[in-house]
């Protein structure tokens, strides 16, 4: 059975949900930094938030990037 690729819009929505959840966890655990477990969850949630933010950013990048030098060569011809 062949797996279908996940739609880009679904990936964007998943990244947004992940960012929202991890940012919420980071904010909530920031109030309990004296607790060792909360401190670890806070750090992990912060790192996860950075990962979701990077993923979200990458989803909005154009798929085909043409280098500037290539376009200059084509325009000069």
GROMACS .gro file of N, CA, C and O in nm:
model
  308
    1UNK      N    1   0.084  -0.118   0.000
    1UNK     CA    2   0.000   0.000   0.000
    1UNK      C    3   0.089   0.124   0.000
    1UNK      O    4   0.177   0.138   0.084
    2UNK      N    5   0.066   0.214  -0.095
    2UNK     CA    6   0.148   0.334  -0.109
    2UNK      C    7   0.093   0.445  -0.018
    2UNK      O    8  -0.026   0.472  -0.016
    3UNK      N    9   0.185   0.509   0.056
    3UNK     CA   10   0.144   0.619   0.144
    3UNK      C   11   0.135   0.747   0.063
    3UNK      O   12   0.220   0.776  -0.020
    4UNK      N   13   0.030   0.824   0.090
    4UNK     CA   14   0.014   0.951   0.023
    4UNK      C   15   0.092   1.059   0.098
    4UNK      O   16   0.095   1.059   0.222
    5UNK      N   17   0.154   1.150   0.027
    5UNK     CA   18   0.224   1.259   0.096
    5UNK      C   19   0.123   1.348   0.167
    5UNK      O   20   0.011   1.367   0.120
    6UNK      N   21   0.163   1.400   0.280
    6UNK     CA   22   0.073   1.486   0.358
    6UNK      C   23   0.062   1.620   0.287
    6UNK      O   24   0.162   1.681   0.248
    7UNK      N   25  -0.060   1.666   0.270
    7UNK     CA   26  -0.088   1.792   0.203
    7UNK      C   27  -0.015   1.908   0.272
    7UNK      O   28  -0.003   1.911   0.394
    8UNK      N   29   0.031   2.004   0.194
    8UNK     CA   30   0.106   2.118   0.247
    8UNK      C   31   0.022   2.198   0.347
    8UNK      O   32   0.073   2.242   0.450
    9UNK      N   33  -0.106   2.215   0.319
    9UNK     CA   34  -0.193   2.290   0.410
    9UNK      C   35  -0.208   2.219   0.544
    9UNK      O   36  -0.213   2.283   0.649
   10UNK      N   37  -0.213   2.087   0.543
   10UNK     CA   38  -0.221   2.010   0.667
   10UNK      C   39  -0.092   2.023   0.746
   10UNK      O   40  -0.093   2.039   0.868
   11UNK      N   41   0.023   2.021   0.676
   11UNK     CA   42   0.151   2.040   0.743
   11UNK      C   43   0.160   2.178   0.806
   11UNK      O   44   0.208   2.193   0.919
   12UNK      N   45   0.113   2.281   0.735
   12UNK     CA   46   0.115   2.416   0.789
   12UNK      C   47   0.029   2.425   0.915
   12UNK      O   48   0.068   2.487   1.014
   13UNK      N   49  -0.088   2.363   0.910
   13UNK     CA   50  -0.178   2.365   1.026
   13UNK      C   51  -0.117   2.288   1.143
   13UNK      O   52  -0.125   2.332   1.258
   14UNK      N   53  -0.053   2.175   1.116
   14UNK     CA   54   0.012   2.097   1.222
   14UNK      C   55   0.126   2.175   1.286
   14UNK      O   56   0.144   2.172   1.408
   15UNK      N   57   0.202   2.247   1.205
   15UNK     CA   58   0.312   2.329   1.257
   15UNK      C   59   0.258   2.440   1.347
   15UNK      O   60   0.314   2.467   1.454
   16UNK      N   61   0.149   2.502   1.306
   16UNK     CA   62   0.088   2.609   1.387
   16UNK      C   63   0.035   2.554   1.519
   16UNK      O   64   0.052   2.617   1.625
   17UNK      N   65  -0.029   2.439   1.513
   17UNK     CA   66  -0.081   2.377   1.636
   17UNK      C   67   0.034   2.339   1.728
   17UNK      O   68   0.028   2.361   1.849
   18UNK      N   69   0.142   2.284   1.671
   18UNK     CA   70   0.260   2.250   1.751
   18UNK      C   71   0.323   2.371   1.815
   18UNK      O   72   0.361   2.368   1.933
   19UNK      N   73   0.332   2.481   1.740
   19UNK     CA   74   0.388   2.604   1.798
   19UNK      C   75   0.300   2.656   1.911
   19UNK      O   76   0.351   2.697   2.015
   20UNK      N   77   0.169   2.652   1.892
   20UNK     CA   78   0.077   2.700   1.994
   20UNK      C   79   0.087   2.616   2.121
   20UNK      O   80   0.095   2.671   2.233
   21UNK      N   81   0.090   2.484   2.105
   21UNK     CA   82   0.096   2.395   2.222
   21UNK      C   83   0.227   2.410   2.298
   21UNK      O   84   0.228   2.419   2.421
   22UNK      N   85   0.337   2.414   2.225
   22UNK     CA   86   0.467   2.423   2.293
   22UNK      C   87   0.490   2.561   2.355
   22UNK      O   88   0.550   2.572   2.461
   23UNK      N   89   0.439   2.666   2.289
   23UNK     CA   90   0.449   2.798   2.349
   23UNK      C   91   0.365   2.805   2.476
   23UNK      O   92   0.408   2.862   2.577
   24UNK      N   93   0.246   2.745   2.473
   24UNK     CA   94   0.162   2.740   2.592
   24UNK      C   95   0.230   2.665   2.706
   24UNK      O   96   0.227   2.709   2.822
   25UNK      N   97   0.291   2.553   2.674
   25UNK     CA   98   0.362   2.475   2.777
   25UNK      C   99   0.479   2.554   2.833
   25UNK      O  100   0.506   2.549   2.954
   26UNK      N  101   0.547   2.628   2.748
   26UNK     CA  102   0.660   2.709   2.794
   26UNK      C  103   0.613   2.819   2.888
   26UNK      O  104   0.674   2.843   2.993
   27UNK      N  105   0.502   2.883   2.854
   27UNK     CA  106   0.449   2.990   2.939
   27UNK      C  107   0.401   2.936   3.073
   27UNK      O  108   0.433   2.992   3.179
   28UNK      N  109   0.327   2.826   3.069
   28UNK     CA  110   0.273   2.769   3.194
   28UNK      C  111   0.385   2.722   3.285
   28UNK      O  112   0.383   2.748   3.406
   29UNK      N  113   0.483   2.652   3.230
   29UNK     CA  114   0.591   2.600   3.314
   29UNK      C  115   0.685   2.709   3.363
   29UNK      O  116   0.759   2.688   3.459
   30UNK      N  117   0.681   2.827   3.299
   30UNK     CA  118   0.768   2.936   3.345
   30UNK      C  119   0.730   2.984   3.484
   30UNK      O  120   0.811   3.044   3.554
   31UNK      N  121   0.609   2.956   3.526
   31UNK     CA  122   0.564   2.998   3.659
   31UNK      C  123   0.610   2.904   3.770
   31UNK      O  124   0.592   2.934   3.887
   32UNK      N  125   0.664   2.788   3.732
   32UNK     CA  126   0.703   2.687   3.830
   32UNK      C  127   0.848   2.647   3.813
   32UNK      O  128   0.883   2.529   3.820
   33UNK      N  129   0.937   2.743   3.791
   33UNK     CA  130   1.076   2.713   3.761
   33UNK      C  131   1.155   2.657   3.880
   33UNK      O  132   1.264   2.606   3.862
   34UNK      N  133   1.100   2.664   3.999
   34UNK     CA  134   1.170   2.605   4.115
   34UNK      C  135   1.152   2.454   4.119
   34UNK      O  136   1.229   2.384   4.184
   35UNK      N  137   1.052   2.405   4.051
   35UNK     CA  138   1.025   2.261   4.043
   35UNK      C  139   1.114   2.201   3.933
   35UNK      O  140   1.116   2.249   3.820
   36UNK      N  141   1.188   2.094   3.966
   36UNK     CA  142   1.282   2.034   3.870
   36UNK      C  143   1.211   1.979   3.746
   36UNK      O  144   1.261   1.995   3.634
   37UNK      N  145   1.097   1.915   3.764
   37UNK     CA  146   1.025   1.858   3.650
   37UNK      C  147   0.974   1.969   3.560
   37UNK      O  148   0.988   1.963   3.437
   38UNK      N  149   0.918   2.073   3.619
   38UNK     CA  150   0.866   2.185   3.540
   38UNK      C  151   0.979   2.253   3.464
   38UNK      O  152   0.960   2.297   3.350
   39UNK      N  153   1.094   2.262   3.527
   39UNK     CA  154   1.210   2.325   3.461
   39UNK      C  155   1.253   2.245   3.338
   39UNK      O  156   1.280   2.302   3.232
   40UNK      N  157   1.255   2.112   3.350
   40UNK     CA  158   1.292   2.027   3.237
   40UNK      C  159   1.187   2.036   3.126
   40UNK      O  160   1.221   2.045   3.007
   41UNK      N  161   1.059   2.035   3.165
   41UNK     CA  162   0.952   2.047   3.065
   41UNK      C  163   0.961   2.182   2.995
   41UNK      O  164   0.940   2.192   2.874
   42UNK      N  165   0.993   2.286   3.071
   42UNK     CA  166   1.007   2.420   3.015
   42UNK      C  167   1.116   2.424   2.907
   42UNK      O  168   1.093   2.478   2.798
   43UNK      N  169   1.229   2.365   2.936
   43UNK     CA  170   1.340   2.364   2.840
   43UNK      C  171   1.304   2.281   2.716
   43UNK      O  172   1.325   2.324   2.602
   44UNK      N  173   1.247   2.163   2.738
   44UNK     CA  174   1.209   2.076   2.625
   44UNK      C  175   1.103   2.144   2.540
   44UNK      O  176   1.110   2.142   2.416
   45UNK      N  177   1.006   2.207   2.603
   45UNK     CA  178   0.900   2.276   2.528
   45UNK      C  179   0.958   2.394   2.450
   45UNK      O  180   0.916   2.420   2.336
   46UNK      N  181   1.054   2.463   2.506
   46UNK     CA  182   1.118   2.574   2.435
   46UNK      C  183   1.194   2.527   2.312
   46UNK      O  184   1.186   2.589   2.205
   47UNK      N  185   1.264   2.417   2.327
   47UNK     CA  186   1.338   2.360   2.212
   47UNK      C  187   1.240   2.311   2.106
   47UNK      O  188   1.259   2.334   1.986
   48UNK      N  189   1.132   2.245   2.151
   48UNK     CA  190   1.030   2.197   2.057
   48UNK      C  191   0.965   2.313   1.984
   48UNK      O  192   0.936   2.305   1.864
   49UNK      N  193   0.942   2.423   2.056
   49UNK     CA  194   0.884   2.542   1.993
   49UNK      C  195   0.975   2.592   1.881
   49UNK      O  196   0.927   2.626   1.772
   50UNK      N  197   1.105   2.595   1.908
   50UNK     CA  198   1.201   2.638   1.804
   50UNK      C  199   1.196   2.546   1.683
   50UNK      O  200   1.201   2.591   1.569
   51UNK      N  201   1.183   2.417   1.708
   51UNK     CA  202   1.172   2.321   1.598
   51UNK      C  203   1.046   2.341   1.515
   51UNK      O  204   1.050   2.340   1.392
   52UNK      N  205   0.932   2.361   1.583
   52UNK     CA  206   0.807   2.386   1.512
   52UNK      C  207   0.814   2.517   1.434
   52UNK      O  208   0.762   2.526   1.323
   53UNK      N  209   0.876   2.619   1.492
   53UNK     CA  210   0.888   2.748   1.424
   53UNK      C  211   0.974   2.734   1.298
   53UNK      O  212   0.941   2.791   1.192
   54UNK      N  213   1.083   2.659   1.306
   54UNK     CA  214   1.167   2.636   1.189
   54UNK      C  215   1.092   2.558   1.082
   54UNK      O  216   1.097   2.593   0.963
   55UNK      N  217   1.020   2.455   1.124
   55UNK     CA  218   0.939   2.375   1.030
   55UNK      C  219   0.836   2.466   0.962
   55UNK      O  220   0.819   2.462   0.840
   56UNK      N  221   0.767   2.547   1.041
   56UNK     CA  222   0.667   2.639   0.988
   56UNK      C  223   0.729   2.735   0.887
   56UNK      O  224   0.673   2.759   0.779
   57UNK      N  225   0.845   2.787   0.918
   57UNK     CA  226   0.916   2.877   0.827
   57UNK      C  227   0.950   2.807   0.696
   57UNK      O  228   0.932   2.863   0.588
   58UNK      N  229   0.999   2.685   0.705
   58UNK     CA  230   1.040   2.611   0.586
   58UNK      C  231   0.920   2.576   0.496
   58UNK      O  232   0.935   2.566   0.374
   59UNK      N  233   0.803   2.561   0.555
   59UNK     CA  234   0.685   2.528   0.475
   59UNK      C  235   0.641   2.645   0.387
   59UNK      O  236   0.570   2.625   0.288
   60UNK      N  237   0.681   2.766   0.420
   60UNK     CA  238   0.641   2.883   0.344
   60UNK      C  239   0.747   2.927   0.244
   60UNK      O  240   0.732   3.030   0.180
   61UNK      N  241   0.853   2.851   0.229
   61UNK     CA  242   0.958   2.883   0.133
   61UNK      C  243   0.920   2.829  -0.004
   61UNK      O  244   0.859   2.723  -0.014
   62UNK      N  245   0.958   2.900  -0.112
   62UNK     CA  246   0.929   2.849  -0.246
   62UNK      C  247   1.004   2.718  -0.271
   62UNK      O  248   1.117   2.701  -0.226
   63UNK      N  249   0.941   2.627  -0.342
   63UNK     CA  250   1.001   2.495  -0.368
   63UNK      C  251   1.117   2.503  -0.465
   63UNK      O  252   1.218   2.439  -0.447
   64UNK      N  253   1.105   2.582  -0.570
   64UNK     CA  254   1.210   2.593  -0.673
   64UNK      C  255   1.283   2.725  -0.657
   64UNK      O  256   1.228   2.830  -0.688
   65UNK      N  257   1.406   2.717  -0.612
   65UNK     CA  258   1.487   2.837  -0.599
   65UNK      C  259   1.588   2.839  -0.713
   65UNK      O  260   1.659   2.742  -0.735
   66UNK      N  261   1.593   2.948  -0.784
   66UNK     CA  262   1.690   2.965  -0.891
   66UNK      C  263   1.796   3.060  -0.838
   66UNK      O  264   1.765   3.167  -0.788
   67UNK      N  265   1.921   3.021  -0.852
   67UNK     CA  266   2.031   3.105  -0.805
   67UNK      C  267   2.038   3.232  -0.888
   67UNK      O  268   2.008   3.232  -1.007
   68UNK      N  269   2.079   3.340  -0.824
   68UNK     CA  270   2.089   3.468  -0.892
   68UNK      C  271   2.185   3.461  -1.009
   68UNK      O  272   2.160   3.519  -1.114
   69UNK      N  273   2.295   3.391  -0.992
   69UNK     CA  274   2.395   3.384  -1.099
   69UNK      C  275   2.337   3.316  -1.223
   69UNK      O  276   2.367   3.355  -1.335
   70UNK      N  277   2.251   3.217  -1.205
   70UNK     CA  278   2.189   3.149  -1.319
   70UNK      C  279   2.095   3.242  -1.394
   70UNK      O  280   2.090   3.241  -1.516
   71UNK      N  281   2.019   3.324  -1.323
   71UNK     CA  282   1.926   3.414  -1.390
   71UNK      C  283   2.002   3.524  -1.464
   71UNK      O  284   1.959   3.566  -1.571
   72UNK      N  285   2.114   3.569  -1.409
   72UNK     CA  286   2.194   3.669  -1.478
   72UNK      C  287   2.251   3.614  -1.609
   72UNK      O  288   2.256   3.683  -1.709
   73UNK      N  289   2.295   3.490  -1.608
   73UNK     CA  290   2.350   3.428  -1.728
   73UNK      C  291   2.242   3.414  -1.833
   73UNK      O  292   2.264   3.443  -1.951
   74UNK      N  293   2.120   3.375  -1.790
   74UNK     CA  294   2.009   3.360  -1.886
   74UNK      C  295   1.968   3.494  -1.945
   74UNK      O  296   1.935   3.503  -2.064
   75UNK      N  297   1.969   3.599  -1.866
   75UNK     CA  298   1.929   3.731  -1.914
   75UNK      C  299   2.031   3.788  -2.012
   75UNK      O  300   1.997   3.860  -2.104
   76UNK      N  301   2.161   3.757  -1.992
   76UNK     CA  302   2.265   3.810  -2.079
   76UNK      C  303   2.266   3.742  -2.215
   76UNK      O  304   2.310   3.798  -2.313
   77UNK      N  305   2.215   3.620  -2.224
   77UNK     CA  306   2.218   3.544  -2.352
   77UNK      C  307   2.124   3.598  -2.455
   77UNK      O  308   2.031   3.661  -2.439
   0.00000   0.00000   0.00000
